[in-house]
Amino acid sequence: MLDSIFNIDNGYLEGLVRGFKNGILKQTDYLNLVQCETLDDLKLHLQSTDYGNFLANEASPLQVSVIDDKLRDKLVTEFQHLRNHAVEPLATFLDYITYGYMIDNIVLLITGALHQRPISELMPKCHPLGTFEQIEAINVASTSSELYNAVLVDTPLADFFGECVSEQDLDELNIEIIRNTLYKAYLESFYSYCKSLGGTTADVMCEILAFEADRRAFIITLNSFGTELTNEDRKKLYPQCGKLYPDGLAALARADDPENVKQVAEFYTEYRALFEGAGNNPGEKTLEDKFFEHEVKLNVNAFLHQFHFGVFYAYLKLKEQECRNIVWIAECIAQKHRAKIDNYIPIL
Amino acid sequence: MGSIFRSEAMSLCQLFLSSEAAYNCVSEIGEVGLVQFRDLNPDVNAFQRKFVHEVRRCDEMERKLRYLEKQMNKDQLTIIDTGENPEAPQPREMIDLEATFEKLENEMKEVNANAETLKKNSLELTELLHVLKITQLFFNENDSEPSSSITQNLIPAEEGKGPVQLGFVAGVILRERMPMFERMLWRVCRGNVFVRQVQIEEPLEDPVTGDEVYKTVFIIFFQGEQLKTKVKKICEGCRATMYPCPESHAERTEMAQGVKGRLDDLRTVLSQTTDHRRRVLEAAAKHMRTWFIKVRKIKAIYHTLNMLNLDVTNKCLIAECWIPTNDLGLIQNALRKGTEKSGSSVQPILNCMDTTLMPPTFHRTNKFTSGFQTLIDSYGIASYREVNPALYTTTTFPFLFAVMFGDAGHGLIMLLFSAWMVIREKALIAAKMKGEIWNIFFGGRYIILLMSMFSIYTGIIYNDIFSKSFNIFGSAWHIGNSTEATPESLEHWESLTLDPKYRDIYEGIPYPVGFDPMWQISLNKINFQNSYKMKISIIIGVFHMIFGIMVSLLNHTFFMKTISIVCEFIPQMIFLLSLFGWLCIMVFIKWISYGCGEEFDIVHDSSCAPSVLITFINMVLMKKDKLDPESKCKVFMFDGQFNFQFILLISAVICVPIMLVPKPFFMRRQHNMKMNAQRVQPVTEGGESSAVLPVEEGEHEEFEFSEVFIEQAIHTIEFVLGSVSHTASYLRLWALSLAHGQLSEVLWNMVMAIGLKQSNVIVGSIMLYLIFAAWAALTVSILVLMEGLSAFLHTLRLHWVEFQSKFYKGEGYAFTPLTFKHIVNDDEDED
C-alpha cells in the first residue's frame, strides 16, 4: 500500500483514532483515581477527563457493573463509528477485530446453555462487538457439527470452524477445545490477512498478533497441566503464527510442568524478561499482568508509525485495558480493599 | 474614556465571608456578574473539596431534571420560556427541590413502567389477534379442499401405521429476521418442516423504545416431538413470540372474540395511563425552566465556594477575587444584600490588596462593539490596560474592507441582509437558531452592516455598481465636440482611449464625485484605475502604520516607559516617515504639480512626470538617473531633491542602531539599581513590610542580558524589514479591488450581456428572464459571499499583522467573572 494515498480513504479515521488515543487516561489521572474514597468521587474525576459526563445520567449510588457497562458502551460506540465510516480494506480489517469477540460470545453462550441458564440472561453479558444475527439461537446445537450447520455456517466464523466439526457432545473440555481451535484459526487467518495487506500495517500487526499467538500458546500449556488434555491434542491448539513457531511450539508441546515452560521462554529474549519477574507472591506481578504490560507496550508502539491500520487495533486494545483498569480501581474502592488498588496496568 | 479604549482597572480583593452568609453573598455576586474568583486550592482534587457533597446533590437534581425533560420531549411538550430570572434558592430550599424532583421522577418511572407493561400486554394481544386472523385465512384455504383438515396426514397413511399427526406452532417474528429464521429452520430440521408466513401490514409499537416495527406471522408444521423441541428452540433463539392457537375453527373464533374484548379493556386503561402521564408532565413543564436555572445557580455557587479558603477557625471563608475598581461599590452593595438575606450579623469584609500579579483584561462591550472586540481577542487578549485596538477597528476595519470590496451594488445586497439582521435582532435572538454559519453571520451583524455601508461609499467613489456606472452629474468627457455619439463621430476614434491632453474630448473640469462614468467603457480604464488604486493603497497603508506607531506612544506614556519612547517610538517614527512617509509625499507632489493643459509648463507636463517608484528606489540606492540631454524633462520634482532625499535616508539608517543598542543596556542598569535598592530595603522598613499581607511571591526573575538583547534585535529587525514588507502588503488593497472589479465585469459581459444583446425581443426577454437568475445567483454566491469572505480575511490580516504589530502585545488573559447570565440564557446545554 502506498503511504501517499493512505489518507484518501483512511486519513479521517486515522486522525480520529489518534484523537481518541490522546484521551486515554494519563498517569496523573490514575493517581487521582486511586485516591478516590467512593465511586461517586471516581465519577466526579472521570468527568474531568475525556469521558466527560458519560455517567451523568446514572442515579447514585453507582454500581461497578454500571460503570463497566458504560465504559464498554462508550468504546463500542466509538468503534462502531469508525467501522461505519471505513472503506475496504480497512472495513475487513475492523471486521476481523470483531471476530475475536464473536468467538468469546459463542463460547460464553454454549457454556451458559450447558449450565441450563436461559439465553436472555446470558445475552447482556456478551460483548456487543461480537454479536451477530443468529447468536441467540445457539442453544439449538448440542454437538459441534450441529453448531456449525445450524448457526455458524452463515457467520464469518464458518471458515475457522473447519477443524472442529465432530459429532461429540458439547461438554466443558470440548468447548475449551473449540474455543482454542477457533481462536487459533482466527489468529492465523488474521495474521495472513495483515501480511497480505503489506506495508507498515503488516509490520505492526504481525508483531502484535505474533505476541498474541505466543501468549495463547503459553497460557494453553500452563492451563493444561492437571487436565485430561493430552500433549498431542494440546499441540493442535497452538496458533502457528508466533515467534515460537516451530521450535518453541514443539518444545512447549513436550512440556510437563511450569518449569519446562519457563525453560522454553528462556530462548526468547522478550519472553524471558516476562517470565523472570513474574510470580504469585505479594509484591510480584502475575504472569498475566506481565503479558498485559507487554501487550500495552506493543500497542503504544503501534502509534509511533503512521499510515497503517494497526492503530485501530491498538486503540481498541489500549482502551480495553483502560476499562479493565478503571473497573479494577472501582472494584477496589467498592469493596474497600485498597491494598491492591495499585495493580492496574498503566498505559504510558 | 470607557473601557473600550483601555481595559478596566482591576483590583485584587480579599473577601472575608462569614460561613453562614457566604452562600448568599456569592449568590448576589453572581447576579451582578463582575467578580472573578481565584482558585485558592489548586492542589486539592475535585472530590476532596469542601462543598463537593452539595455539588453532587446538584448533579443528581440535574440528572432528574434531564430525565423529566427527555420524557417531555418524548411527548412533544414544549417547555415554556418565560424569561423570568428566579433567584438562587436558599440552601435549605434545596431539600424541598430535591424532594419535589424525587417525587416527580418516581412518579414518572412508575407511570412509565405501568405503561410499558400495559403496552406489552396490548402488543401481545394484538399479535395474537393477528395470528388468529391469519391462521384462519390459511386454514380456510385448506378447508376449501373438501377432504383435508389441518391435522390430517398429507401423505397417504401407510398400512400398518396410524394416520400421521402433524403438529404446528404459530407465532410472530420481526420481519427482517424472517429469512434468517427460515434458513435456520431448514438447516436444523433438514427440510422436514413446512412454513407459511403472512406479513402484518400495519406497524406495531415496540413497548420499550416506542418505535414502530413491522412483523410477520408464521405457522410451522412439523411431525414428531423431537422436531417440536427444535422448532421451539429456534423460535426462542430468533426472538419469535409463539402463541397458542387452537386447532378447531370454533375455538379459534371464540378465542378471537375473547382477545378482542380484552384488548378493548386494555386500550381504555392505557389511554388513562397516558393521560395521567401527560397531566403530570404538563404540570412539571411549567416549572421546568425555573427549576433548571435554580439548580444550575446553586451548582455554580457551590463551585465557587469550593475555590475559597477556609479560615482556621472554620468561622469564615476567605476569597481572593478580581473586581473592576469602578464597581467596588456595586459589589459592596451586593455583599450587604447577601448578608441581610442570610440574617447574619457579621458584615463581610472586602479589602483591596497590592499585588504583582497581572490582572485579567476586561473590556465592557455592548452589542455593537462586541463583534469587533471578538476579532481582536481571537488574535490575543490585550495585555492588562494596553490600548485596545478594537476601538479603532470599528472604523478602519470596514473601511479597509470596503476599499477591496468597492461595489455599491454588492454593498447594497450586504446592507439589506445586515440591516434585516440588525432590525429583527430581538426576534432572531429569541428564535435561537443553531446553525454554526448562521451564528457567525449573526454575531458579526454590526460588522457586516458597517462593511456594507462603507462598500457603498467606495463603490460610489469607484463609480462601480455591478460593474456599471451611474452618470449622475454628466460625464466630463465627450466624443468630438458633440454631446451625442453617432457612428460617424465615433469613426475616427479607433478606440475610446481617454487622454485629458485632448481638450476636444475632455472638458477640463473633473467629475465632481468619484470616477467619471466614462472610464467604465474606456480602453485605458485599467491603466488609470491601477495607478490610482495602487497609490491610494500605499497612502492608506502608510497612514495606518503611522497611526499604529502613534498608538504605541499612548502605551509607552501610560506605562511610563520613557526609554521606549526615546529608543522605540521616536526612531520608528523617523524611520517610517523618512522612507515611506516621503514616498507618500512624493505621490501627493506628483498629483498636484503635474498635469496637462495651459496651467502646467513643459517641465510639469504629464509626459514629464517622473516615476515615483523609480525615484524611491534610486533614493535608497543613492544614484541619479541620467536623462537624454534633448529631453526637457527633469529627473527630480524640485531642486535639491537629491540632497534632501540623502538626508532622509541617512536619518533612517541612523535610527536602526538607536532602536537596537541602548534599550538593553538601560534595562540592565535599571535592573541592577533595583536589586541594590532591594538589598537595602529590609533594613530601613523592616517593621512595616511584615504588616503587609504576603500575597504572592513577587517577580524575582533573573535578568538575562543576552536574552533581552536578542529580543530587542528581533524586534528591530522585525520592524525594519516589516516596514518594507508591510507597506508592500497594503498593495493587497489594490489587488483585491482590481480582482473584484474585473470579476464582476466578466460576469456581466459573459452572462448578463448575452441576454441583453438578443435582437429578437421575445427570445431576448425569455432569455433575459432565465439569464438574470443565473447572473443573480452567481453575483450573490461568488461576488458577495466568496469575494466578501476573501476581502474580510485580507482586512483581518492587515489589522492583525500590519497594524497591531506596531503596538499590540496581546499577552493578557480574559476576565471570566462568576455570572448567572449564561445560566438564564440557557447557553449551558452544549457543555
mmCIF file of N, CA, C and O in Angstrom, chain B residues 429-466:
data_model
loop_
_atom_site.group_PDB
_atom_site.id
_atom_site.type_symbol
_atom_site.label_atom_id
_atom_site.label_comp_id
_atom_site.label_asym_id
_atom_site.label_seq_id
_atom_site.Cartn_x
_atom_site.Cartn_y
_atom_site.Cartn_z
ATOM 1 N N ILE B 429 -32.775 36.658 17.990
ATOM 2 C CA ILE B 429 -32.128 36.087 19.179
ATOM 3 C C ILE B 429 -33.080 35.114 19.847
ATOM 4 O O ILE B 429 -32.694 34.014 20.248
ATOM 5 N N ALA B 430 -34.345 35.523 19.926
ATOM 6 C CA ALA B 430 -35.324 34.671 20.593
ATOM 7 C C ALA B 430 -35.507 33.358 19.847
ATOM 8 O O ALA B 430 -35.785 32.325 20.454
ATOM 9 N N ALA B 431 -35.326 33.400 18.513
ATOM 10 C CA ALA B 431 -35.534 32.179 17.727
ATOM 11 C C ALA B 431 -34.470 31.144 18.019
ATOM 12 O O ALA B 431 -34.682 29.952 17.797
ATOM 13 N N LYS B 432 -33.321 31.564 18.540
ATOM 14 C CA LYS B 432 -32.247 30.645 18.958
ATOM 15 C C LYS B 432 -31.881 29.665 17.863
ATOM 16 O O LYS B 432 -31.998 28.443 18.017
ATOM 17 N N MET B 433 -31.478 30.210 16.737
ATOM 18 C CA MET B 433 -31.095 29.311 15.647
ATOM 19 C C MET B 433 -29.765 28.671 15.959
ATOM 20 O O MET B 433 -28.896 29.281 16.574
ATOM 21 N N LYS B 434 -29.610 27.440 15.529
ATOM 22 C CA LYS B 434 -28.460 26.671 15.974
ATOM 23 C C LYS B 434 -27.323 26.607 14.957
ATOM 24 O O LYS B 434 -26.233 26.203 15.299
ATOM 25 N N GLY B 435 -27.625 26.992 13.700
ATOM 26 C CA GLY B 435 -26.605 26.789 12.666
ATOM 27 C C GLY B 435 -25.315 27.525 12.976
ATOM 28 O O GLY B 435 -25.330 28.671 13.399
ATOM 29 N N GLU B 436 -24.200 26.845 12.754
ATOM 30 C CA GLU B 436 -22.916 27.438 13.115
ATOM 31 C C GLU B 436 -22.625 28.639 12.222
ATOM 32 O O GLU B 436 -22.205 29.696 12.677
ATOM 33 N N ILE B 437 -22.865 28.447 10.917
ATOM 34 C CA ILE B 437 -22.575 29.514 9.964
ATOM 35 C C ILE B 437 -23.492 30.702 10.239
ATOM 36 O O ILE B 437 -23.070 31.853 10.240
ATOM 37 N N TRP B 438 -24.744 30.406 10.515
ATOM 38 C CA TRP B 438 -25.681 31.480 10.825
ATOM 39 C C TRP B 438 -25.192 32.263 12.021
ATOM 40 O O TRP B 438 -25.233 33.504 12.027
ATOM 41 N N ASN B 439 -24.729 31.575 13.049
ATOM 42 C CA ASN B 439 -24.292 32.277 14.251
ATOM 43 C C ASN B 439 -23.093 33.173 13.979
ATOM 44 O O ASN B 439 -22.956 34.233 14.585
ATOM 45 N N ILE B 440 -22.224 32.751 13.060
ATOM 46 C CA ILE B 440 -21.093 33.601 12.711
ATOM 47 C C ILE B 440 -21.591 34.893 12.073
ATOM 48 O O ILE B 440 -21.213 35.992 12.460
ATOM 49 N N PHE B 441 -22.504 34.736 11.105
ATOM 50 C CA PHE B 441 -23.047 35.931 10.443
ATOM 51 C C PHE B 441 -23.772 36.818 11.442
ATOM 52 O O PHE B 441 -23.597 38.027 11.473
ATOM 53 N N PHE B 442 -24.579 36.172 12.282
ATOM 54 C CA PHE B 442 -25.411 36.948 13.190
ATOM 55 C C PHE B 442 -24.543 37.649 14.230
ATOM 56 O O PHE B 442 -24.785 38.812 14.562
ATOM 57 N N GLY B 443 -23.521 36.964 14.698
ATOM 58 C CA GLY B 443 -22.621 37.576 15.682
ATOM 59 C C GLY B 443 -21.919 38.789 15.108
ATOM 60 O O GLY B 443 -21.630 39.747 15.815
ATOM 61 N N GLY B 444 -21.665 38.741 13.787
ATOM 62 C CA GLY B 444 -20.950 39.864 13.178
ATOM 63 C C GLY B 444 -21.858 40.821 12.449
ATOM 64 O O GLY B 444 -21.427 41.490 11.513
ATOM 65 N N ARG B 445 -23.134 40.876 12.857
ATOM 66 C CA ARG B 445 -24.097 41.653 12.054
ATOM 67 C C ARG B 445 -23.727 43.130 11.981
ATOM 68 O O ARG B 445 -23.868 43.747 10.936
ATOM 69 N N TYR B 446 -23.199 43.677 13.087
ATOM 70 C CA TYR B 446 -22.857 45.101 13.036
ATOM 71 C C TYR B 446 -21.599 45.325 12.196
ATOM 72 O O TYR B 446 -21.475 46.352 11.543
ATOM 73 N N ILE B 447 -20.694 44.370 12.211
ATOM 74 C CA ILE B 447 -19.512 44.482 11.353
ATOM 75 C C ILE B 447 -19.964 44.475 9.898
ATOM 76 O O ILE B 447 -19.548 45.310 9.091
ATOM 77 N N ILE B 448 -20.849 43.544 9.567
ATOM 78 C CA ILE B 448 -21.314 43.439 8.180
ATOM 79 C C ILE B 448 -22.055 44.717 7.786
ATOM 80 O O ILE B 448 -21.904 45.224 6.676
ATOM 81 N N LEU B 449 -22.852 45.221 8.727
ATOM 82 C CA LEU B 449 -23.609 46.436 8.431
ATOM 83 C C LEU B 449 -22.654 47.588 8.073
ATOM 84 O O LEU B 449 -22.821 48.253 7.044
ATOM 85 N N LEU B 450 -21.631 47.776 8.898
ATOM 86 C CA LEU B 450 -20.687 48.852 8.621
ATOM 87 C C LEU B 450 -19.918 48.580 7.340
ATOM 88 O O LEU B 450 -19.712 49.481 6.519
ATOM 89 N N MET B 451 -19.512 47.322 7.156
ATOM 90 C CA MET B 451 -18.757 46.981 5.951
ATOM 91 C C MET B 451 -19.579 47.310 4.719
ATOM 92 O O MET B 451 -19.066 47.849 3.738
ATOM 93 N N SER B 452 -20.879 46.997 4.772
ATOM 94 C CA SER B 452 -21.704 47.231 3.591
ATOM 95 C C SER B 452 -21.855 48.734 3.342
ATOM 96 O O SER B 452 -21.795 49.176 2.198
ATOM 97 N N MET B 453 -22.028 49.506 4.401
ATOM 98 C CA MET B 453 -22.199 50.943 4.193
ATOM 99 C C MET B 453 -20.923 51.558 3.621
ATOM 100 O O MET B 453 -20.981 52.385 2.716
ATOM 101 N N PHE B 454 -19.782 51.123 4.155
ATOM 102 C CA PHE B 454 -18.529 51.645 3.616
ATOM 103 C C PHE B 454 -18.338 51.197 2.168
ATOM 104 O O PHE B 454 -17.795 51.939 1.352
ATOM 105 N N SER B 455 -18.779 49.963 1.856
ATOM 106 C CA SER B 455 -18.623 49.494 0.473
ATOM 107 C C SER B 455 -19.452 50.324 -0.479
ATOM 108 O O SER B 455 -19.045 50.569 -1.613
ATOM 109 N N ILE B 456 -20.630 50.726 -0.027
ATOM 110 C CA ILE B 456 -21.458 51.557 -0.904
ATOM 111 C C ILE B 456 -20.732 52.882 -1.165
ATOM 112 O O ILE B 456 -20.678 53.369 -2.292
ATOM 113 N N TYR B 457 -20.108 53.396 -0.108
ATOM 114 C CA TYR B 457 -19.362 54.644 -0.277
ATOM 115 C C TYR B 457 -18.225 54.471 -1.271
ATOM 116 O O TYR B 457 -18.112 55.221 -2.249
ATOM 117 N N THR B 458 -17.379 53.450 -1.065
ATOM 118 C CA THR B 458 -16.264 53.283 -2.004
ATOM 119 C C THR B 458 -16.781 52.929 -3.382
ATOM 120 O O THR B 458 -16.178 53.307 -4.382
ATOM 121 N N GLY B 459 -17.891 52.202 -3.435
ATOM 122 C CA GLY B 459 -18.488 51.879 -4.731
ATOM 123 C C GLY B 459 -18.834 53.158 -5.473
ATOM 124 O O GLY B 459 -18.641 53.259 -6.687
ATOM 125 N N ILE B 460 -19.339 54.149 -4.751
ATOM 126 C CA ILE B 460 -19.678 55.422 -5.387
ATOM 127 C C ILE B 460 -18.397 56.134 -5.827
ATOM 128 O O ILE B 460 -18.336 56.718 -6.909
ATOM 129 N N ILE B 461 -17.358 56.063 -5.006
ATOM 130 C CA ILE B 461 -16.095 56.691 -5.385
ATOM 131 C C ILE B 461 -15.529 56.012 -6.637
ATOM 132 O O ILE B 461 -15.120 56.660 -7.589
ATOM 133 N N TYR B 462 -15.566 54.677 -6.645
ATOM 134 C CA TYR B 462 -15.085 53.955 -7.823
ATOM 135 C C TYR B 462 -16.094 54.048 -8.971
ATOM 136 O O TYR B 462 -15.824 53.604 -10.074
ATOM 137 N N ASN B 463 -17.282 54.572 -8.660
ATOM 138 C CA ASN B 463 -18.397 54.604 -9.611
ATOM 139 C C ASN B 463 -18.622 53.213 -10.211
ATOM 140 O O ASN B 463 -18.616 53.016 -11.417
ATOM 141 N N ASP B 464 -18.845 52.288 -9.363
ATOM 142 C CA ASP B 464 -18.919 50.885 -9.762
ATOM 143 C C ASP B 464 -20.137 50.263 -9.107
ATOM 144 O O ASP B 464 -20.179 50.111 -7.886
ATOM 145 N N ILE B 465 -21.158 49.967 -9.924
ATOM 146 C CA ILE B 465 -22.358 49.338 -9.384
ATOM 147 C C ILE B 465 -22.653 48.141 -10.268
ATOM 148 O O ILE B 465 -23.043 48.297 -11.421
ATOM 149 N N PHE B 466 -22.410 46.968 -9.769
ATOM 150 C CA PHE B 466 -22.493 45.750 -10.581
ATOM 151 C C PHE B 466 -21.678 45.917 -11.859
ATOM 152 O O PHE B 466 -22.126 45.587 -12.943
#
